[in-house]
Short mmCIF file of C-alpha atoms and ligand atoms in Angstrom, two decimals:
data_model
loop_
_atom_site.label_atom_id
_atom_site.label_comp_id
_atom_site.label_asym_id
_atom_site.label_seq_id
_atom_site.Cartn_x
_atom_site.Cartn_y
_atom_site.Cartn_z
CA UNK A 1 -31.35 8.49 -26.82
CA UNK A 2 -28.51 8.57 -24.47
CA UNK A 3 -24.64 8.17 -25.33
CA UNK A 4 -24.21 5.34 -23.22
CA UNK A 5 -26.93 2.75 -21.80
CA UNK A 6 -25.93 -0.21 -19.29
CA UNK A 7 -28.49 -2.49 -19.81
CA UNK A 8 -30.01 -5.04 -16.76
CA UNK A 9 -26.70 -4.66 -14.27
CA UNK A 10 -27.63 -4.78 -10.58
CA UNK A 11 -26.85 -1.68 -9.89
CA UNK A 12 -25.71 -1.48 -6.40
CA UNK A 13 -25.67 2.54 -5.27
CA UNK A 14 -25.87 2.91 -1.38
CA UNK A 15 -25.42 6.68 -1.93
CA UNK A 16 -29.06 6.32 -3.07
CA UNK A 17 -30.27 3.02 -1.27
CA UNK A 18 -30.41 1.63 -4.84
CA UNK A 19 -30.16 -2.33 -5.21
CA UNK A 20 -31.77 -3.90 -7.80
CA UNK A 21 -31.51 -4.58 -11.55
CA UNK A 22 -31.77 -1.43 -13.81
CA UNK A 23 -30.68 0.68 -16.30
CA UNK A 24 -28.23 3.60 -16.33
CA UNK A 25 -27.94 6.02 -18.76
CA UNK A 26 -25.31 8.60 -19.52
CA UNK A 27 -24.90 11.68 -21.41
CA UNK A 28 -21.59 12.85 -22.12
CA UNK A 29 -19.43 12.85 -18.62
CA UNK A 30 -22.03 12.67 -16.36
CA UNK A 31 -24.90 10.20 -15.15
CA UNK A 32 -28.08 10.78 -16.95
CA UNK A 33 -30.80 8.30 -15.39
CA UNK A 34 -31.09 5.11 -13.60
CA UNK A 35 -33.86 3.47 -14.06
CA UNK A 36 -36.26 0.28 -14.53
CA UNK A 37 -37.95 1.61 -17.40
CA UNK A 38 -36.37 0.23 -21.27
CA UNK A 39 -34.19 3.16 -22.64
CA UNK A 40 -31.76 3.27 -25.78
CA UNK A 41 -28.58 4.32 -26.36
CA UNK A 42 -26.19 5.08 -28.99
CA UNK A 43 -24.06 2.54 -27.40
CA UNK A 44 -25.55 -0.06 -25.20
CA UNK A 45 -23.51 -2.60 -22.90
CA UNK A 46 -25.10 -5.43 -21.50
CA UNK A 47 -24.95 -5.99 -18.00
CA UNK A 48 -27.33 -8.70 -17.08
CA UNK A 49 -25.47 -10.86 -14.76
CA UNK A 50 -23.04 -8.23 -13.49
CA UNK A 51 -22.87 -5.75 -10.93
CA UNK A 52 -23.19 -1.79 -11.96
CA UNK A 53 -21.54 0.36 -9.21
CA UNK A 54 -20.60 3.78 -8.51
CA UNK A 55 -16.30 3.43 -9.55
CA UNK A 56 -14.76 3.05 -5.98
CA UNK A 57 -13.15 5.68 -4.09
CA UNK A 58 -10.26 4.65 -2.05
CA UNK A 59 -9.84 7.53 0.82
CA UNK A 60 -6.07 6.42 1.84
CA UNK A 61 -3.59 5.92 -1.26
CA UNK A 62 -0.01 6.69 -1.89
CA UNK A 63 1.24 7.93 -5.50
CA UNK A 64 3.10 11.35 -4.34
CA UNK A 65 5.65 11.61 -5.28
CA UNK A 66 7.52 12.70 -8.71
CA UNK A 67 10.09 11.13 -9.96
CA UNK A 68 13.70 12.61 -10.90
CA UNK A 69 12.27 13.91 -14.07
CA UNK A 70 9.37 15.98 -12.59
CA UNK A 71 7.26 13.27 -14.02
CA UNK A 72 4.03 11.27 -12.45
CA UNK A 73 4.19 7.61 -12.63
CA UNK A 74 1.51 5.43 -12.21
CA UNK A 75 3.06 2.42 -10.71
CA UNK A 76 -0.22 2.81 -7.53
CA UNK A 77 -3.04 4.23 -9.65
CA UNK A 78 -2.83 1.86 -12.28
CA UNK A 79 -3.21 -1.06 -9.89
CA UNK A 80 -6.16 0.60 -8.27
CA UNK A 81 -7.58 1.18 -11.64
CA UNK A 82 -7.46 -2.94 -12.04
CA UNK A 83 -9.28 -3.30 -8.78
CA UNK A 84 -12.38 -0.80 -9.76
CA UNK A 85 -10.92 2.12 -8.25
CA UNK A 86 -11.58 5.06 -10.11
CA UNK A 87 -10.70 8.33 -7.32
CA UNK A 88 -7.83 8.37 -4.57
CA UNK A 89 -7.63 10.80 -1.89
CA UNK A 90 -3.54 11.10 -1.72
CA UNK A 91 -1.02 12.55 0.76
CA UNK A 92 -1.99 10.54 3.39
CA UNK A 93 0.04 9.88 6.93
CA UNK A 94 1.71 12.94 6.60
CA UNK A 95 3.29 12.31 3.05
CA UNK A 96 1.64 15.06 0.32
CA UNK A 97 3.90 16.12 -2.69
CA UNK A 98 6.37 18.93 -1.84
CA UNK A 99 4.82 21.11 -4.38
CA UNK A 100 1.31 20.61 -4.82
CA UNK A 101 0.31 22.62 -7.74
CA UNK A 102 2.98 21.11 -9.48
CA UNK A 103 1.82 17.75 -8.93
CA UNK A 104 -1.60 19.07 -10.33
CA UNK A 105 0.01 20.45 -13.19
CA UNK A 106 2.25 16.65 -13.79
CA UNK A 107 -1.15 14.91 -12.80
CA UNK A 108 -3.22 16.74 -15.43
CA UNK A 109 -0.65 16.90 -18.40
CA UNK A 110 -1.86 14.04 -20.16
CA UNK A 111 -3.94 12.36 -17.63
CA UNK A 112 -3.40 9.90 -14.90
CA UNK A 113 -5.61 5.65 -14.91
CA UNK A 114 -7.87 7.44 -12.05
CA UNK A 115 -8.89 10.86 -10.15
CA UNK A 116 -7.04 12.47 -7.43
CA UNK A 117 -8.34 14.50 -4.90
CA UNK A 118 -5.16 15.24 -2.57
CA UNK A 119 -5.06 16.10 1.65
CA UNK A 120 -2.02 18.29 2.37
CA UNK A 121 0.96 16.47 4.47
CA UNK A 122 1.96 17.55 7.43
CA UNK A 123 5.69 16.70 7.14
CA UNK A 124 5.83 18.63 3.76
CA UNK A 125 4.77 21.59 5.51
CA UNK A 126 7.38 20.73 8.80
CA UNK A 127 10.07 20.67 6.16
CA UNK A 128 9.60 23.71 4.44
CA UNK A 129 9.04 25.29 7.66
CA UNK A 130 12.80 24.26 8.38
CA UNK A 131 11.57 21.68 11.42
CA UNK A 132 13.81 19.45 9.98
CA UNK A 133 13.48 17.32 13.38
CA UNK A 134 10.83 14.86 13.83
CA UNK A 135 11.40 14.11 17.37
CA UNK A 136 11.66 18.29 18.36
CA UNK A 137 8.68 20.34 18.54
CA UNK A 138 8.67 23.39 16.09
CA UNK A 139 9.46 27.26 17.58
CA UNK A 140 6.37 29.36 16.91
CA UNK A 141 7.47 31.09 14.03
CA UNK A 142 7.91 27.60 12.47
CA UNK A 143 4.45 27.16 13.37
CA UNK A 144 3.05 30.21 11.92
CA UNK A 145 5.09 29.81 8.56
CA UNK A 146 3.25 26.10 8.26
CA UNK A 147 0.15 27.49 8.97
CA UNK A 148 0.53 30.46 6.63
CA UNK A 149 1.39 27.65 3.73
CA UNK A 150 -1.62 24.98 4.99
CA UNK A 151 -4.33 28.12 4.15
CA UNK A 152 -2.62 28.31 0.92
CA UNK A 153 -3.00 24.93 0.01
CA UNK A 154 -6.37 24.78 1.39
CA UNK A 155 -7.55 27.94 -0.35
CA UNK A 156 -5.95 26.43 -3.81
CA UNK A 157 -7.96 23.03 -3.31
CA UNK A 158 -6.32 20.96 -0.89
CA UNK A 159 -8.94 18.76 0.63
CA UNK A 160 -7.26 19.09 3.77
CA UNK A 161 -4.31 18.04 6.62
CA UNK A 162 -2.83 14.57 7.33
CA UNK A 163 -0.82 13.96 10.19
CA UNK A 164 1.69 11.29 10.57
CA UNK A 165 2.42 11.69 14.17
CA UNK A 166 3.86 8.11 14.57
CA UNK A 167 6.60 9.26 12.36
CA UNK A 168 6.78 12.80 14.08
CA UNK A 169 7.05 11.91 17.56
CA UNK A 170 8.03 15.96 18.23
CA UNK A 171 4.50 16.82 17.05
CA UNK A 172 2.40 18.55 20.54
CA UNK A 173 -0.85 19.08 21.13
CA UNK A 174 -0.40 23.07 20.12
CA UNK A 175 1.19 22.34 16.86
CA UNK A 176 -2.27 19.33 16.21
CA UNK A 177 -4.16 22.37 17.56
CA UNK A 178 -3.54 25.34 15.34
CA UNK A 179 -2.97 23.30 12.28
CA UNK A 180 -6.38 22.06 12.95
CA UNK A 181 -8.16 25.09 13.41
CA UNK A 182 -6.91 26.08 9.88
CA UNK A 183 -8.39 22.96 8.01
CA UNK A 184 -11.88 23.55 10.35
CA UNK A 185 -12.17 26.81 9.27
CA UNK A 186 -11.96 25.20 5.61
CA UNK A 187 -14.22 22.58 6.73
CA UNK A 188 -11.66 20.27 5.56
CA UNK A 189 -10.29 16.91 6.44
CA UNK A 190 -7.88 16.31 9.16
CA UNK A 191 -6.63 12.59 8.73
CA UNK A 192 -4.16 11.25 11.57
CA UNK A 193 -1.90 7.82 11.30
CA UNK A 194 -1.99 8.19 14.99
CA UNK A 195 1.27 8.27 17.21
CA UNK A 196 1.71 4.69 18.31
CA UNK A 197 0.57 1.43 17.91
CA UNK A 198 -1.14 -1.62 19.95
CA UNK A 199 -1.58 -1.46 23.50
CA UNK A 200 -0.31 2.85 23.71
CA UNK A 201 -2.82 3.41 20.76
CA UNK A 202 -5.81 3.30 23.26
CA UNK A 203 -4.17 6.96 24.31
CA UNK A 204 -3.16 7.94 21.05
CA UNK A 205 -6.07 7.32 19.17
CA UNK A 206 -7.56 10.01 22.35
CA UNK A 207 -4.90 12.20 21.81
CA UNK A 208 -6.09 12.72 17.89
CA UNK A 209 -9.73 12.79 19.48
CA UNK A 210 -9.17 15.74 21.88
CA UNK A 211 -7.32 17.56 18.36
CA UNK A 212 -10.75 16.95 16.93
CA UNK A 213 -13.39 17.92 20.27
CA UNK A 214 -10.85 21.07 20.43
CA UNK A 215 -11.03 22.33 16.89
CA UNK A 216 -14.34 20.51 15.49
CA UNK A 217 -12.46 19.87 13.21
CA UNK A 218 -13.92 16.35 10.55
CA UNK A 219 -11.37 13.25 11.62
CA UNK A 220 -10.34 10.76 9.42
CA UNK A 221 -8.76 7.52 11.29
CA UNK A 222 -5.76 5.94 8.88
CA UNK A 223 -5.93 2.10 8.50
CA UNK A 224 -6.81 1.12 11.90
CA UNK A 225 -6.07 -2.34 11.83
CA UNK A 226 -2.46 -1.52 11.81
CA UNK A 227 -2.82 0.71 14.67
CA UNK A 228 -4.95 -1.51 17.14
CA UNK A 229 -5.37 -5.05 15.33
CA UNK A 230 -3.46 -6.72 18.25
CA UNK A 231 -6.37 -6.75 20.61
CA UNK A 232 -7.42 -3.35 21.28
CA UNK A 233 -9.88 -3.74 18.32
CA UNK A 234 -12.86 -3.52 20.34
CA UNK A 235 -11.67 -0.87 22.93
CA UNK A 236 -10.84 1.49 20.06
CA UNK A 237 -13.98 1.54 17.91
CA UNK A 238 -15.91 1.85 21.13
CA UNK A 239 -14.00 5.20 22.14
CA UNK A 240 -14.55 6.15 18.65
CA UNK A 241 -18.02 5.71 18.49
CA UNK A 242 -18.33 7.14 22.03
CA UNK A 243 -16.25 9.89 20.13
CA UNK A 244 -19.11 10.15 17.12
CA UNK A 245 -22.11 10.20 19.73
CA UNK A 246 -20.64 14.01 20.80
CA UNK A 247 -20.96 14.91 17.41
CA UNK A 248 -17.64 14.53 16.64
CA UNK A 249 -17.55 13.37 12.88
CA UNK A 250 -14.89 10.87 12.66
CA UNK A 251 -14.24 8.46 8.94
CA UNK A 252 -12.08 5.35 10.09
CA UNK A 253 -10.18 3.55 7.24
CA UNK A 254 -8.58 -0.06 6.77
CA UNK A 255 -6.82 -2.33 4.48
CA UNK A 256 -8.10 -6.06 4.81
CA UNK A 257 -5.11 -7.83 5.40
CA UNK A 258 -3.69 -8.64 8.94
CA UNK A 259 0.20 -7.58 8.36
CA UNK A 260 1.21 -4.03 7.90
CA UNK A 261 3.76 -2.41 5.91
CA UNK A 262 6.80 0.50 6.49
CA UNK A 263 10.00 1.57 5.94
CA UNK A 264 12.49 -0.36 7.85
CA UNK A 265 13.78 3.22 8.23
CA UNK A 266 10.38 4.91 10.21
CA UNK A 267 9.98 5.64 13.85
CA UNK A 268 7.75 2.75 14.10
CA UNK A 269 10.65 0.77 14.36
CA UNK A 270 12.10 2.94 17.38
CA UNK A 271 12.44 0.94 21.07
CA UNK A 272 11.76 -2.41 21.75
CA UNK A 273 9.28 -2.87 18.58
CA UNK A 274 9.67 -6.32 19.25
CA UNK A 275 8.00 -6.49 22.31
CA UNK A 276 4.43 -5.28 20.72
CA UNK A 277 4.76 -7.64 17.89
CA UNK A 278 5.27 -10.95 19.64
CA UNK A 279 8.89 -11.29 19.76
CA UNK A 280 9.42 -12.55 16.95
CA UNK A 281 11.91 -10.62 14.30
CA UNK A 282 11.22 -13.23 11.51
CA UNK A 283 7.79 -12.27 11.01
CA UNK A 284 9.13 -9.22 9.65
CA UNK A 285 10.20 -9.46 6.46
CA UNK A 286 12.08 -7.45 3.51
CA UNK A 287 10.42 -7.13 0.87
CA UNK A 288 13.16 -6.43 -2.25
CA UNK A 289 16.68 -6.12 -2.45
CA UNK A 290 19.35 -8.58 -1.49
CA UNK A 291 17.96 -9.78 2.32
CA UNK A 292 14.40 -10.05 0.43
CA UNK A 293 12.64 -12.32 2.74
CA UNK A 294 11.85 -12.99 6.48
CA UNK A 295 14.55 -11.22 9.04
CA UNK A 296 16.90 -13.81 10.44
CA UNK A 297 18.07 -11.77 13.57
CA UNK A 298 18.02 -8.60 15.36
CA UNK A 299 21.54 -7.82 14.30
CA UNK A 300 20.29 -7.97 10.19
CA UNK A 301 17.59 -5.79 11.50
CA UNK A 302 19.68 -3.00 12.55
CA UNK A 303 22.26 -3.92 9.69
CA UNK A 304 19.37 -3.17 7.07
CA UNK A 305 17.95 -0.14 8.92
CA UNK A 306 20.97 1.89 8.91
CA UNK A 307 22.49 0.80 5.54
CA UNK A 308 18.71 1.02 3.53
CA UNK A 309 16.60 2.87 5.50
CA UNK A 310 13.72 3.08 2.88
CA UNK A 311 13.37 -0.61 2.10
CA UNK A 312 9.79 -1.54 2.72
CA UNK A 313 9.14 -3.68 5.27
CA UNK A 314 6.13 -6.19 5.94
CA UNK A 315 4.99 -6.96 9.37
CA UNK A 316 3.07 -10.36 9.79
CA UNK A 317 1.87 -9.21 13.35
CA UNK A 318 -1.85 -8.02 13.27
CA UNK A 319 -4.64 -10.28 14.76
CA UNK A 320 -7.09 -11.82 11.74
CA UNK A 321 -9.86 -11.60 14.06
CA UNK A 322 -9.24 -7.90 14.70
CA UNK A 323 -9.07 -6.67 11.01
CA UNK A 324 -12.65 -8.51 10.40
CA UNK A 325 -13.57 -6.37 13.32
CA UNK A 326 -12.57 -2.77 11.94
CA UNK A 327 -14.11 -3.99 8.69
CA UNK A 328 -17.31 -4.73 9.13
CA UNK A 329 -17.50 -1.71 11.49
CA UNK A 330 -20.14 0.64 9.97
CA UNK A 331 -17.62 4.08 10.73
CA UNK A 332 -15.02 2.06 8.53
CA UNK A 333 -14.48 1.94 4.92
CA UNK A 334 -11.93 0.82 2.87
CA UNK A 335 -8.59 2.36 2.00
CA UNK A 336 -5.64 0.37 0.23
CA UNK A 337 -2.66 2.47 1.76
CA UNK A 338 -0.59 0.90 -1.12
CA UNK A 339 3.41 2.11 -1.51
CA UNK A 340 5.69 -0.52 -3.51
CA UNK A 341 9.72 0.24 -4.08
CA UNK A 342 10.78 -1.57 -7.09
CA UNK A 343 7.72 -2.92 -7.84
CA UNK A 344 8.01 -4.86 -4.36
CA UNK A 345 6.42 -4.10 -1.47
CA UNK A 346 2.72 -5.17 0.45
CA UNK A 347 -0.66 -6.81 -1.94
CA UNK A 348 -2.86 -4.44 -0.93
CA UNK A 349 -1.72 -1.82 -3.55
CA UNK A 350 -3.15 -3.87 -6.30
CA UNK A 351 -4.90 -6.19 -4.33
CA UNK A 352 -7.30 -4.31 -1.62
CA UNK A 353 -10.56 -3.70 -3.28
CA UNK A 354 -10.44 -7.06 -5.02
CA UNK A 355 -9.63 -8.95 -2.27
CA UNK A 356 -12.49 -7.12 -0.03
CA UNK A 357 -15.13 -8.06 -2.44
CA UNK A 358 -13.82 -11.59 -2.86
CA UNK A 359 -13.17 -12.49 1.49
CA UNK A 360 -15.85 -10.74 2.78
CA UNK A 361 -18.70 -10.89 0.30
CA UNK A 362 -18.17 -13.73 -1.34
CA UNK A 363 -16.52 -16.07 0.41
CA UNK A 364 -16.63 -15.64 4.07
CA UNK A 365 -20.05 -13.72 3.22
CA UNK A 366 -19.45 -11.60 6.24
CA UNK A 367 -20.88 -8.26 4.35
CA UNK A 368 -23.92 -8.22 1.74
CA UNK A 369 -22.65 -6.85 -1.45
CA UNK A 370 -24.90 -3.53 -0.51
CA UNK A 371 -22.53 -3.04 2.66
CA UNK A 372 -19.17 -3.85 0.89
CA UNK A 373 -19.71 -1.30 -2.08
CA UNK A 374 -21.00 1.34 0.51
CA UNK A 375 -17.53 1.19 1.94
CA UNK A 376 -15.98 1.35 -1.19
CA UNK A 377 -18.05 4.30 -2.45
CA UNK A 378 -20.71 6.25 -0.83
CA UNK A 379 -19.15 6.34 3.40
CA UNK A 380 -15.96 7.49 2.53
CA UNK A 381 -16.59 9.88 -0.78
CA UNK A 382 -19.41 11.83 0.91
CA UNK A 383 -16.99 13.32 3.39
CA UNK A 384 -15.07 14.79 0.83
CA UNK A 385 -18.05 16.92 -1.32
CA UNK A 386 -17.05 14.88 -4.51
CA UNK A 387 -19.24 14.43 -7.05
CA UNK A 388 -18.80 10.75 -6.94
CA UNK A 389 -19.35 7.93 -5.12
CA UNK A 390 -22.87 7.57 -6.05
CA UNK A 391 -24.91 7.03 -9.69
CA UNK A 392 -27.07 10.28 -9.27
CA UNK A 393 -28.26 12.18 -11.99
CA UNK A 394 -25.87 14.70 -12.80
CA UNK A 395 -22.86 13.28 -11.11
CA UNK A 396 -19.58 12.53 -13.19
CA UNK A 397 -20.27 9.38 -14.82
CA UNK A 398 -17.51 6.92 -13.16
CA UNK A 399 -18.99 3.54 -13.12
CA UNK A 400 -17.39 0.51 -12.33
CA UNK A 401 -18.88 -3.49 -13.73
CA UNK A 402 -18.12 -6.67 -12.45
CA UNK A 403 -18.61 -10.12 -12.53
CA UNK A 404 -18.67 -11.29 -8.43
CA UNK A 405 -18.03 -14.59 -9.22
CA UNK A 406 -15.11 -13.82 -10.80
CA UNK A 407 -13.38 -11.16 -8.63
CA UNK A 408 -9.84 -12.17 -7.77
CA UNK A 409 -6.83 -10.80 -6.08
CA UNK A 410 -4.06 -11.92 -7.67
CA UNK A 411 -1.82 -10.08 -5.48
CA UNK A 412 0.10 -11.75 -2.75
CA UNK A 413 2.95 -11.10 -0.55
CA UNK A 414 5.32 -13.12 -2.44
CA UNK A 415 4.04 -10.81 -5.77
CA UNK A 416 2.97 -7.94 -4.44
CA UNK A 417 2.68 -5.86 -8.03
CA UNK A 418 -0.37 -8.70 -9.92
CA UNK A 419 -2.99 -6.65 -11.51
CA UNK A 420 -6.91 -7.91 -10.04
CA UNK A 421 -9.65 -9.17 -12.19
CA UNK A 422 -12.87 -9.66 -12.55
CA UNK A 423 -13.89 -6.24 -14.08
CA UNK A 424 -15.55 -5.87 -17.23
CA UNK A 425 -15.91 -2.45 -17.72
CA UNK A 426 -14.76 1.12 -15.53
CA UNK A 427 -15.83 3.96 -16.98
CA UNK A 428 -14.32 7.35 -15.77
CA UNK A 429 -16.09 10.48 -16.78
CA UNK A 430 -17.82 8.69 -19.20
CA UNK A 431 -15.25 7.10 -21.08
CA UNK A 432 -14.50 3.75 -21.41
CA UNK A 433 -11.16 2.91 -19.26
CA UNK A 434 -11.23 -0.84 -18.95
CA UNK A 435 -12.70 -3.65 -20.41
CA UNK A 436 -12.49 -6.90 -19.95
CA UNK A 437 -9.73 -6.96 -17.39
CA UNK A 438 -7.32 -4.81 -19.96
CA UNK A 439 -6.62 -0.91 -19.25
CA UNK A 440 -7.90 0.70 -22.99
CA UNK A 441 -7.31 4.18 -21.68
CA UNK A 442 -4.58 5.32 -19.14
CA UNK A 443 -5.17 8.64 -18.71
CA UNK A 444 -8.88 9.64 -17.72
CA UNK A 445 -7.98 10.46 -14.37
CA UNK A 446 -7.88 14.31 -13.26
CA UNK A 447 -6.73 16.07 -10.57
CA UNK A 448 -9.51 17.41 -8.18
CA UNK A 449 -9.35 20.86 -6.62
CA UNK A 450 -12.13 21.28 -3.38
CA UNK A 451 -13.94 24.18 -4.55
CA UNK A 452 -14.44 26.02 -0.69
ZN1 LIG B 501 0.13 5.51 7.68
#
């Protein structure tokens, strides 16, 4: 008799080349048995006609900050919850909490809709090294101050180092170098938003290459389509891969939309931008406040970016074609890179994993279901030494049900915040924490320390 039995799901586990109809048992928080054999439970859920997956881990999401009170809230991880996401790896592109074991202590206090598991950020530690300048390189002592904080976050669980180098344009090859040494020798994660875009990120997509052939260090690539989705697609995953085949291990994520989003404030939107995107400042938009909408001129641009630096912007510039590429790339998985101001802001915080499921498998059927939910699970969450990702005995019990048919986005660019559907139950840890599209428990979600 187990606590828990989903009965006749498909249950779709690439972590264990598992896809076909069964039943899963589970015993308390973990996963107990999957199987084709009957089995009873004290609570049983029917399943036929549904899929039964490992819950989804989305390796690049934003929710790091705290707010003025010292508090957590979930305005991300309650939207990834919606979408079957049930673990985030946070502090991406640079951008970690200042304090990290406080954040553990805010994230853990009464419990957050999914599980964290956080990479350090690189500008954190540039700031409290007093680098305050992102386009100067940092004295030595700087260096060795950072470096003395990144083992202390790695020894105290971080999963690892994120670079933003596009938004550090003073960050040098000796400064990529030492930090990455550090997370090697913690046979962490070093994660890079790369240091430009389209055309220049043939080099710079090298540049994080040689940080990883120099230190060994395990590369994660962030959201590639925004980096090379204007026709360096093909160019790019081929250096990767060329990259891989030296035993290099290199994780590429991407969001499955073909416009990007940013800060009208960040570097990206140093030089002649304009040039790269097509010339045309209306397909940049603002997404909230009073000049909510496309950009009218180059003077508004400027107007905005020195009056509200951090309004979010979306960019309507990436090729279609391009995104399909990086997605059905087999070194690619999926990572929502969500961040809304105000509620506003780009779909793909609430809408990513919904949307991925509904485009690719279902309607454009450019992925079998097996490929889409190894993306969304088992690729990404085995870098990381979770114990999730995959339904194997043993392994927390966070499991995530859905109706294909009915999996919907409802997330666009006009409203950017709508909760997804189509999921019937998540369970995280073995408790129930949706069901039937409605969120019955918040606060299941833990903060994960890598145990080195
Ligand atoms: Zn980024």
């Amino acid at each position: 008799m187990y606590d828990i039995v989903l009965k006749n799901g498909l249950v779709v586990d690439p972590g264990n080349k598992i896809c076909s109809r069964l039943n899963v048992g589970v015993n308390g928080s973990r996963i107990a048995c999957v199987t084709d054999k009957g089995i009873e439970g004290k609570k049983v859920y029917d399943c036929n006609g549904l899929v039964v997956a490992p819950g989804f881990v989305d390796v690049h999401a934003h929710e790091d900050l705290l707010d003025e009170d010292g508090c957590l809230q979930p305005v991300i991880t309650r939207r990834l919850l919606r979408m079957g996401v049930t673990t985030f790896i946070g502090g991406q592109c640079g951008l970690g909490p200042r304090d990290e074991g406080e954040y553990c202590r805010q994230y853990n206090r009464q419990g957050q809709p999914v599980n964290c598991a956080l990479l350090t950020g690189h500008e954190e530690l540039r700031e409290l090294a007093g680098a305050g300048d992102k386009y100067a390189p940092v004295s030595d002592e700087q260096l060795q101050a950072m470096g003395g904080e990144l083992k202390k976050r790695l020894a105290a669980g971080s999963f690892g180092l994120s670079f933003g180098i596009r938004y550090i344009p003073g960050i040098d090859l000796r400064e990529m170098l030492a930090l990455g040494r550090i997370v090697r020798s913690f046979d962490g994660i070093l994660a890079a938003h790369v240091r430009e875009d389209c055309e220049a990120s043939i080099a710079a997509m090298e540049e994080f290459v040689e940080v990883g052939r120099q230190t060994g260090a395990r590369l994660q690539v962030s959201h590639i389509g925004s980096m090379s989705g204007y026709g360096q697609m093909e160019r790019v995953l081929t250096l990767l891969d060329g990259a891989a085949a030296e035993d290099l291990d290199i994780l590429i994520d991407c969001y499955p939309y073909d416009a990007f989003s940013t800060s009208i404030g960040a570097t990206t939107y140093d030089g002649d931008f304009l040039a790269r995107y097509g010339d045309d400042i209306r397909k940049i938009e603002i997404t909230d406040g009073e000049f909510k909408g496309p950009i009218p001129s180059m003077e508004v641009f400027q107007k905005i970016r020195k009056e509200h630096p951090e309004y979010l912007t979306v960019g309507h510039v990436m090729l279609p074609e391009e995104v399909d590429m990086a997605l059905l790339h087999p070194r690619v998985v999926l990572g929502s890179d969500g961040i809304l101001l105000n509620g506003a802001g780009h779909p793909r915080a609430a809408g990513a994993f919904a949307r991925f499921l509904r485009l690719y498998v279902r309607e454009k059927k450019a992925l079998s279901l097996y490929e889409a939910i190894a993306k969304m699970t088992w690729t990404g969450a085995s870098r990381f030494g979770l114990s999730k990702g995959c339904l194997s005995p043993g392994w927390d019990a966070d499991i995530v049900v859905f109706d294909l048919a009915k999996v919907e986005d409802k997330a666009t660019f006009a409203e950017p915040g709508l909760l997804a559907q189509g999921f019937r139950y998540i369970w995280i840890g073995g408790e129930l924490a949706v069901e039937n599209d409605e969120i019955v428990n918040p606060c299941l979600g833990r903060f994960i320390k890598k145990v080195y």
